[in-house]
CSV table of N, CA and C and ligand atoms in Angstrom, one decimal:
chain,number,residue,atom,x,y,z
A,1,MET,N,202.7,121.3,176.8
A,1,MET,CA,203.4,123.0,176.1
A,1,MET,C,204.8,122.8,175.4
A,2,SER,N,205.1,123.1,174.2
A,2,SER,CA,206.2,123.3,173.9
A,2,SER,C,206.7,124.6,174.2
A,3,ALA,N,208.1,125.1,174.1
A,3,ALA,CA,208.5,126.0,174.4
A,3,ALA,C,208.1,127.3,174.0
A,4,THR,N,207.8,126.8,172.2
A,4,THR,CA,207.3,128.0,171.6
A,4,THR,C,206.1,128.3,171.3
A,5,ALA,N,204.9,127.4,171.8
A,5,ALA,CA,203.7,127.4,171.4
A,5,ALA,C,203.2,128.6,172.8
A,6,GLU,N,201.8,129.0,172.2
A,6,GLU,CA,201.4,130.7,173.1
A,6,GLU,C,200.5,130.0,173.8
A,7,PRO,N,200.4,130.0,175.5
A,7,PRO,CA,199.4,129.6,176.3
A,7,PRO,C,198.3,129.6,175.5
A,8,SER,N,197.3,128.6,176.1
A,8,SER,CA,195.9,128.5,175.2
A,8,SER,C,194.9,129.9,176.3
A,9,ILE,N,193.9,130.0,175.3
A,9,ILE,CA,193.1,131.2,176.4
A,9,ILE,C,192.7,130.3,177.7
A,10,PHE,N,192.9,129.4,177.8
A,10,PHE,CA,192.2,128.5,179.4
A,10,PHE,C,193.1,128.9,180.2
A,11,THR,N,194.8,128.6,179.7
A,11,THR,CA,195.7,128.4,180.6
A,11,THR,C,195.9,130.4,181.0
A,12,ARG,N,195.4,131.6,180.5
A,12,ARG,CA,195.8,132.5,180.6
A,12,ARG,C,194.3,132.9,181.9
A,13,ILE,N,193.2,132.4,181.3
A,13,ILE,CA,192.3,132.6,182.6
A,13,ILE,C,192.7,131.7,183.8
A,14,ILE,N,193.5,130.9,183.9
A,14,ILE,CA,193.7,129.9,185.1
A,14,ILE,C,194.9,130.6,185.5
A,15,GLN,N,195.8,131.8,185.0
A,15,GLN,CA,197.0,132.7,185.2
A,15,GLN,C,196.3,134.2,185.5
A,16,GLY,N,194.9,134.2,185.7
A,16,GLY,CA,194.7,135.5,185.9
A,16,GLY,C,194.8,136.7,185.1
A,17,GLU,N,195.1,136.2,184.0
A,17,GLU,CA,195.4,137.4,182.9
A,17,GLU,C,194.0,137.7,182.1
A,18,ILE,N,193.5,137.0,182.4
A,18,ILE,CA,191.8,137.4,181.6
A,18,ILE,C,190.8,137.0,182.5
A,19,PRO,N,189.6,137.7,182.4
A,19,PRO,CA,188.9,137.2,183.6
A,19,PRO,C,187.8,136.2,183.0
A,20,ALA,N,187.2,135.6,184.1
A,20,ALA,CA,186.0,134.7,183.9
A,20,ALA,C,185.2,134.4,185.4
A,21,ASP,N,184.3,134.3,184.7
A,21,ASP,CA,183.2,133.6,186.0
A,21,ASP,C,183.2,132.5,186.4
A,22,VAL,N,184.1,132.4,187.2
A,22,VAL,CA,184.8,131.1,187.8
A,22,VAL,C,183.3,130.7,189.3
A,23,VAL,N,183.2,129.5,188.6
A,23,VAL,CA,182.2,128.6,189.8
A,23,VAL,C,183.1,127.8,190.8
A,24,PHE,N,184.2,126.9,190.1
A,24,PHE,CA,184.9,126.4,191.1
A,24,PHE,C,186.4,126.5,190.7
A,25,ASP,N,187.0,125.9,191.9
A,25,ASP,CA,188.7,126.3,191.8
A,25,ASP,C,189.1,125.4,192.7
A,26,SER,N,190.0,124.5,192.4
A,26,SER,CA,190.7,123.1,193.1
A,26,SER,C,192.4,123.1,192.6
A,27,GLU,N,192.6,122.6,193.5
A,27,GLU,CA,194.5,122.3,192.9
A,27,GLU,C,194.6,122.2,191.4
A,28,ARG,N,193.5,121.2,191.0
A,28,ARG,CA,194.1,120.8,189.8
A,28,ARG,C,192.8,121.2,188.8
A,29,ILE,N,191.9,121.7,188.7
A,29,ILE,CA,190.5,121.7,187.9
A,29,ILE,C,190.1,123.1,188.4
A,30,ILE,N,189.9,124.0,187.2
A,30,ILE,CA,188.9,125.1,187.8
A,30,ILE,C,187.7,125.5,186.7
A,31,ALA,N,186.6,125.7,187.1
A,31,ALA,CA,185.2,125.9,186.1
A,31,ALA,C,184.8,126.9,186.2
A,32,PHE,N,184.3,127.3,185.1
A,32,PHE,CA,184.0,128.9,184.5
A,32,PHE,C,182.6,128.7,183.5
A,33,ARG,N,182.0,129.9,183.4
A,33,ARG,CA,180.8,129.7,182.9
A,33,ARG,C,181.2,130.8,181.3
A,34,ASP,N,180.9,129.3,180.4
A,34,ASP,CA,181.3,129.7,178.9
A,34,ASP,C,180.9,131.0,178.5
A,35,ILE,N,181.5,131.5,177.3
A,35,ILE,CA,181.3,133.3,177.2
A,35,ILE,C,180.2,133.4,176.1
A,36,ALA,N,180.0,132.1,175.9
A,36,ALA,CA,178.8,132.2,174.6
A,36,ALA,C,178.2,130.9,175.0
A,37,PRO,N,177.1,131.1,176.1
A,37,PRO,CA,176.4,129.7,176.3
A,37,PRO,C,175.3,129.1,175.4
A,38,LYS,N,175.5,128.0,175.4
A,38,LYS,CA,174.6,127.2,174.2
A,38,LYS,C,173.7,126.5,174.9
A,39,ALA,N,173.2,126.8,176.5
A,39,ALA,CA,172.3,126.0,177.3
A,39,ALA,C,172.0,127.0,178.2
A,40,PRO,N,170.9,126.9,179.0
A,40,PRO,CA,170.6,127.5,180.5
A,40,PRO,C,172.1,127.5,181.4
A,41,LEU,N,172.3,126.3,181.6
A,41,LEU,CA,173.6,126.2,182.1
A,41,LEU,C,174.8,125.7,181.3
A,42,HIS,N,176.1,126.7,180.7
A,42,HIS,CA,176.9,126.3,180.3
A,42,HIS,C,178.2,126.8,181.2
A,43,LEU,N,178.7,125.6,181.4
A,43,LEU,CA,180.2,125.8,182.4
A,43,LEU,C,181.2,125.0,181.4
A,44,LEU,N,182.6,125.5,181.3
A,44,LEU,CA,183.6,124.9,180.9
A,44,LEU,C,184.4,124.3,182.2
A,45,ILE,N,184.8,122.9,182.2
A,45,ILE,CA,185.7,122.4,183.2
A,45,ILE,C,186.9,122.1,182.9
A,46,VAL,N,187.9,123.0,183.3
A,46,VAL,CA,189.1,122.5,182.5
A,46,VAL,C,190.4,122.4,183.6
A,47,PRO,N,191.2,120.9,183.0
A,47,PRO,CA,192.1,121.0,183.7
A,47,PRO,C,193.4,122.0,184.0
A,48,LYS,N,193.5,122.3,185.0
A,48,LYS,CA,194.9,123.6,185.1
A,48,LYS,C,196.0,122.9,184.2
A,49,THR,N,196.4,121.9,184.4
A,49,THR,CA,197.8,121.1,183.3
A,49,THR,C,197.5,121.8,181.9
A,50,ASP,N,198.4,122.2,181.3
A,50,ASP,CA,198.1,122.4,179.3
A,50,ASP,C,198.9,121.2,178.5
A,51,ARG,N,198.5,120.0,179.5
A,51,ARG,CA,199.6,119.1,178.7
A,51,ARG,C,198.8,118.5,178.0
A,52,PHE,N,197.5,118.5,178.0
A,52,PHE,CA,196.5,117.5,177.3
A,52,PHE,C,195.6,118.3,176.8
A,53,ALA,N,196.1,118.0,175.2
A,53,ALA,CA,195.1,118.7,174.1
A,53,ALA,C,193.9,118.2,173.8
A,54,ASN,N,193.2,117.0,174.5
A,54,ASN,CA,192.1,116.4,174.2
A,54,ASN,C,191.6,115.3,175.3
A,55,VAL,N,190.3,114.8,175.5
A,55,VAL,CA,189.9,114.0,176.6
A,55,VAL,C,190.8,112.4,176.3
A,56,THR,N,191.2,112.0,174.7
A,56,THR,CA,191.7,110.9,174.8
A,56,THR,C,193.0,111.0,175.3
A,57,GLU,N,193.8,112.1,175.0
A,57,GLU,CA,195.0,112.2,175.6
A,57,GLU,C,194.8,111.8,177.2
A,58,LEU,N,194.0,112.6,177.5
A,58,LEU,CA,193.7,112.6,179.2
A,58,LEU,C,193.5,111.6,179.7
A,59,ALA,N,192.3,110.8,178.9
A,59,ALA,CA,192.2,109.6,179.7
A,59,ALA,C,193.2,108.6,179.4
A,60,ALA,N,194.3,108.5,178.5
A,60,ALA,CA,195.2,107.4,178.4
A,60,ALA,C,196.3,107.8,179.3
A,61,GLU,N,196.6,109.5,179.5
A,61,GLU,CA,198.0,109.4,180.4
A,61,GLU,C,197.3,110.0,182.3
A,62,ASP,N,196.1,110.3,182.0
A,62,ASP,CA,195.8,110.6,183.6
A,62,ASP,C,194.0,110.4,183.8
A,63,PRO,N,193.6,109.2,184.0
A,63,PRO,CA,192.4,108.7,184.5
A,63,PRO,C,191.9,109.0,185.5
A,64,ALA,N,192.6,109.3,186.4
A,64,ALA,CA,192.3,110.0,187.8
A,64,ALA,C,191.9,111.4,187.4
A,65,LEU,N,192.5,112.2,186.9
A,65,LEU,CA,192.1,113.8,186.5
A,65,LEU,C,190.8,113.9,185.8
A,66,LEU,N,190.8,112.5,184.6
A,66,LEU,CA,189.3,112.6,184.0
A,66,LEU,C,188.3,112.5,184.9
A,67,ALA,N,188.5,111.3,186.0
A,67,ALA,CA,187.4,111.0,186.9
A,67,ALA,C,187.2,112.5,187.6
A,68,GLU,N,188.0,113.1,188.0
A,68,GLU,CA,187.9,114.3,188.9
A,68,GLU,C,187.2,115.1,188.1
A,69,ILE,N,187.1,115.2,187.1
A,69,ILE,CA,186.5,116.2,186.0
A,69,ILE,C,185.2,115.7,186.2
A,70,VAL,N,184.9,114.4,186.0
A,70,VAL,CA,183.6,113.9,185.9
A,70,VAL,C,182.7,114.2,187.3
A,71,ALA,N,183.6,114.3,188.6
A,71,ALA,CA,182.9,114.4,189.8
A,71,ALA,C,182.6,115.8,190.1
A,72,VAL,N,183.3,116.3,189.5
A,72,VAL,CA,183.2,118.5,189.5
A,72,VAL,C,181.8,118.4,188.9
A,73,ALA,N,181.7,117.9,188.1
A,73,ALA,CA,180.9,117.8,186.7
A,73,ALA,C,179.5,117.5,187.4
A,74,GLN,N,179.5,116.6,188.3
A,74,GLN,CA,178.3,116.2,189.3
A,74,GLN,C,178.1,117.1,190.1
A,75,ASN,N,178.5,117.4,190.7
A,75,ASN,CA,178.9,118.4,192.0
A,75,ASN,C,178.4,120.0,191.4
A,76,LEU,N,178.8,120.2,190.4
A,76,LEU,CA,178.0,122.0,189.5
A,76,LEU,C,176.9,121.6,189.1
A,77,ALA,N,176.4,120.6,188.5
A,77,ALA,CA,175.3,120.3,188.3
A,77,ALA,C,174.1,119.7,189.1
A,78,THR,N,174.5,119.3,190.4
A,78,THR,CA,173.9,119.4,191.7
A,78,THR,C,173.4,120.7,192.3
A,79,GLU,N,174.9,121.4,192.2
A,79,GLU,CA,174.4,123.2,192.6
A,79,GLU,C,173.7,123.6,191.5
A,80,TYR,N,174.3,124.0,190.8
A,80,TYR,CA,173.0,124.6,189.2
A,80,TYR,C,172.0,124.3,188.3
A,81,SER,N,171.9,122.7,188.8
A,81,SER,CA,170.9,122.3,187.4
A,81,SER,C,170.1,120.8,187.9
A,82,GLY,N,169.7,121.2,189.2
A,82,GLY,CA,169.2,120.1,189.4
A,82,GLY,C,169.9,118.6,189.4
A,83,GLY,N,171.3,118.4,189.6
A,83,GLY,CA,171.9,117.3,189.3
A,83,GLY,C,171.8,116.5,188.1
A,84,GLU,N,171.0,117.1,186.8
A,84,GLU,CA,171.1,116.4,185.5
A,84,GLU,C,171.9,116.8,184.4
A,85,TYR,N,173.0,116.3,183.8
A,85,TYR,CA,173.5,116.9,183.0
A,85,TYR,C,174.2,116.6,181.5
A,86,ARG,N,174.5,117.1,180.5
A,86,ARG,CA,175.0,116.6,179.8
A,86,ARG,C,176.3,117.0,179.6
A,87,LEU,N,177.6,116.2,179.4
A,87,LEU,CA,178.7,116.5,179.2
A,87,LEU,C,179.4,116.2,177.8
A,88,ILE,N,180.1,117.0,177.5
A,88,ILE,CA,180.7,117.0,175.9
A,88,ILE,C,182.2,117.5,175.8
A,89,PHE,N,182.9,116.5,175.5
A,89,PHE,CA,184.0,117.0,175.1
A,89,PHE,C,184.7,116.9,173.7
A,90,ASN,N,184.3,118.1,172.8
A,90,ASN,CA,184.8,118.1,171.0
A,90,ASN,C,186.1,117.7,171.3
A,91,THR,N,186.4,117.0,170.3
A,91,THR,CA,187.7,116.4,170.0
A,91,THR,C,188.2,116.6,168.8
A,92,GLY,N,188.9,117.5,167.9
A,92,GLY,CA,189.2,117.6,166.6
A,92,GLY,C,188.3,118.8,166.2
A,93,ARG,N,189.0,119.7,165.1
A,93,ARG,CA,188.5,120.7,164.6
A,93,ARG,C,187.5,120.2,163.8
A,94,SER,N,187.1,119.2,163.4
A,94,SER,CA,185.9,119.6,162.1
A,94,SER,C,184.6,119.0,163.3
A,95,VAL,N,185.0,119.0,164.9
A,95,VAL,CA,183.8,118.9,165.6
A,95,VAL,C,183.7,119.6,166.2
A,96,GLY,N,184.3,120.5,166.1
A,96,GLY,CA,183.8,122.4,166.7
A,96,GLY,C,185.3,122.2,167.6
A,97,GLN,N,186.1,121.5,167.9
A,97,GLN,CA,187.0,121.9,169.2
A,97,GLN,C,187.9,123.0,168.6
A,98,THR,N,187.7,124.0,169.3
A,98,THR,CA,188.4,125.6,168.9
A,98,THR,C,189.6,125.9,170.0
A,99,VAL,N,189.9,125.2,171.1
A,99,VAL,CA,190.6,125.2,172.1
A,99,VAL,C,191.2,123.9,172.5
A,100,PHE,N,193.0,123.8,172.2
A,100,PHE,CA,193.4,122.6,172.4
A,100,PHE,C,194.2,122.3,173.6
A,101,HIS,N,193.3,123.0,174.5
A,101,HIS,CA,193.4,122.4,176.2
A,101,HIS,C,192.4,122.1,176.6
A,102,VAL,N,192.5,120.5,177.1
A,102,VAL,CA,191.1,119.8,177.5
A,102,VAL,C,190.0,120.0,178.0
A,103,HIS,N,188.9,120.2,177.7
A,103,HIS,CA,187.9,120.6,178.8
A,103,HIS,C,186.5,120.2,178.5
A,104,ALA,N,185.9,120.2,179.4
A,104,ALA,CA,184.4,119.7,179.5
A,104,ALA,C,183.4,120.5,179.4
A,105,HIS,N,182.5,120.4,178.3
A,105,HIS,CA,181.2,121.4,178.3
A,105,HIS,C,180.4,120.6,179.3
A,106,LEU,N,179.8,121.3,180.2
A,106,LEU,CA,178.7,120.9,181.0
A,106,LEU,C,177.4,121.9,180.8
A,107,LEU,N,176.6,121.0,180.5
A,107,LEU,CA,175.5,121.6,179.8
A,107,LEU,C,174.3,121.3,180.7
A,108,GLY,N,173.5,122.1,181.2
A,108,GLY,CA,172.3,121.5,181.8
A,108,GLY,C,171.0,122.6,182.0
A,109,GLY,N,169.8,122.3,182.2
A,109,GLY,CA,168.8,123.1,182.6
A,109,GLY,C,167.8,123.2,181.4
A,110,LEU,N,166.8,121.8,181.4
A,110,LEU,CA,166.1,121.4,180.4
A,110,LEU,C,166.6,121.6,178.8
A,111,LEU,N,166.9,120.8,178.5
A,111,LEU,CA,167.6,120.0,177.0
A,111,LEU,C,166.7,119.1,177.2
A,112,PRO,N,165.9,119.5,175.7
A,112,PRO,CA,165.0,118.5,175.3
A,112,PRO,C,165.8,117.4,174.3
A,113,GLU,N,165.1,115.9,174.5
A,113,GLU,CA,165.6,115.0,173.4
A,113,GLU,C,166.3,115.7,172.1
A,114,GLY,N,167.3,115.1,171.4
A,114,GLY,CA,167.4,115.4,169.8
A,114,GLY,C,167.9,117.1,170.1
A,115,THR,N,168.6,117.5,170.8
A,115,THR,CA,169.1,118.6,170.8
A,115,THR,C,170.6,118.5,170.9
A,116,LEU,N,171.3,117.5,170.5
A,116,LEU,CA,172.8,117.3,170.3
A,116,LEU,C,173.3,118.1,169.4
A,117,GLY,N,172.6,118.5,168.3
A,117,GLY,CA,173.3,119.6,167.3
A,117,GLY,C,172.6,120.8,167.6
A,118,GLU,N,172.8,121.6,166.4
A,118,GLU,CA,172.5,123.2,167.1
A,118,GLU,C,171.5,123.5,165.8
B,1,LIG,P1,185.4,124.1,171.9
B,1,LIG,O1,185.1,124.5,171.0
B,1,LIG,O2,185.2,122.8,172.6
B,1,LIG,O3,187.0,123.8,172.1
B,1,LIG,O4,184.8,124.9,172.9
B,1,LIG,C1,185.8,126.0,173.5
B,1,LIG,C2,184.7,127.1,174.3
B,1,LIG,O5,185.5,128.0,175.1
B,1,LIG,C3,183.8,127.6,173.4
B,1,LIG,O6,182.4,127.6,173.9
B,1,LIG,C4,183.7,129.5,173.9
B,1,LIG,O7,182.7,129.8,173.3
B,1,LIG,C5,184.7,129.2,175.2
B,1,LIG,N1,185.7,130.4,175.5
B,1,LIG,C6,186.5,131.0,174.6
B,1,LIG,N2,187.1,132.0,175.2
B,1,LIG,C7,186.4,132.1,176.4
B,1,LIG,C8,186.4,133.1,177.4
B,1,LIG,N3,187.5,133.6,177.5
B,1,LIG,N4,185.7,132.7,178.4
B,1,LIG,C9,184.8,131.5,178.6
B,1,LIG,N5,184.5,130.7,177.5
B,1,LIG,C10,185.3,131.0,176.7
């Protein structure tokens, strides 16, 4: 984050300034329920660092952290939705990204085929 940029909403959650329904918290990753769920299970998995705006930057600069996010996704899906899940990284405004602090949407729970769009 540049010296002048405002902290993202996710940084404010990580710092405890904004409440969230946290389901996982480790040294480098936090996960909480999306405030506007789009599936029976809708969690956000967020690295605590604000260095990466999107998954492309994360994959290029810290692939181990991306792999950790996937492992956390699998564990949370096992705990909350029978082990199966959909993982989405919106990357860019035109596809709906609104928070430019990389995060994975973990969706689960009876998503029929053909439901990628709304
Ligand atoms: P994206 O559109 O991929 O940037 O996703 C941002 C997500 O953050 C959206 O699904 C929002 O519903 C979610 N969101 C925004 N503010 C909060 C909040 N305070 N707590 C939980 N989820 C949030």
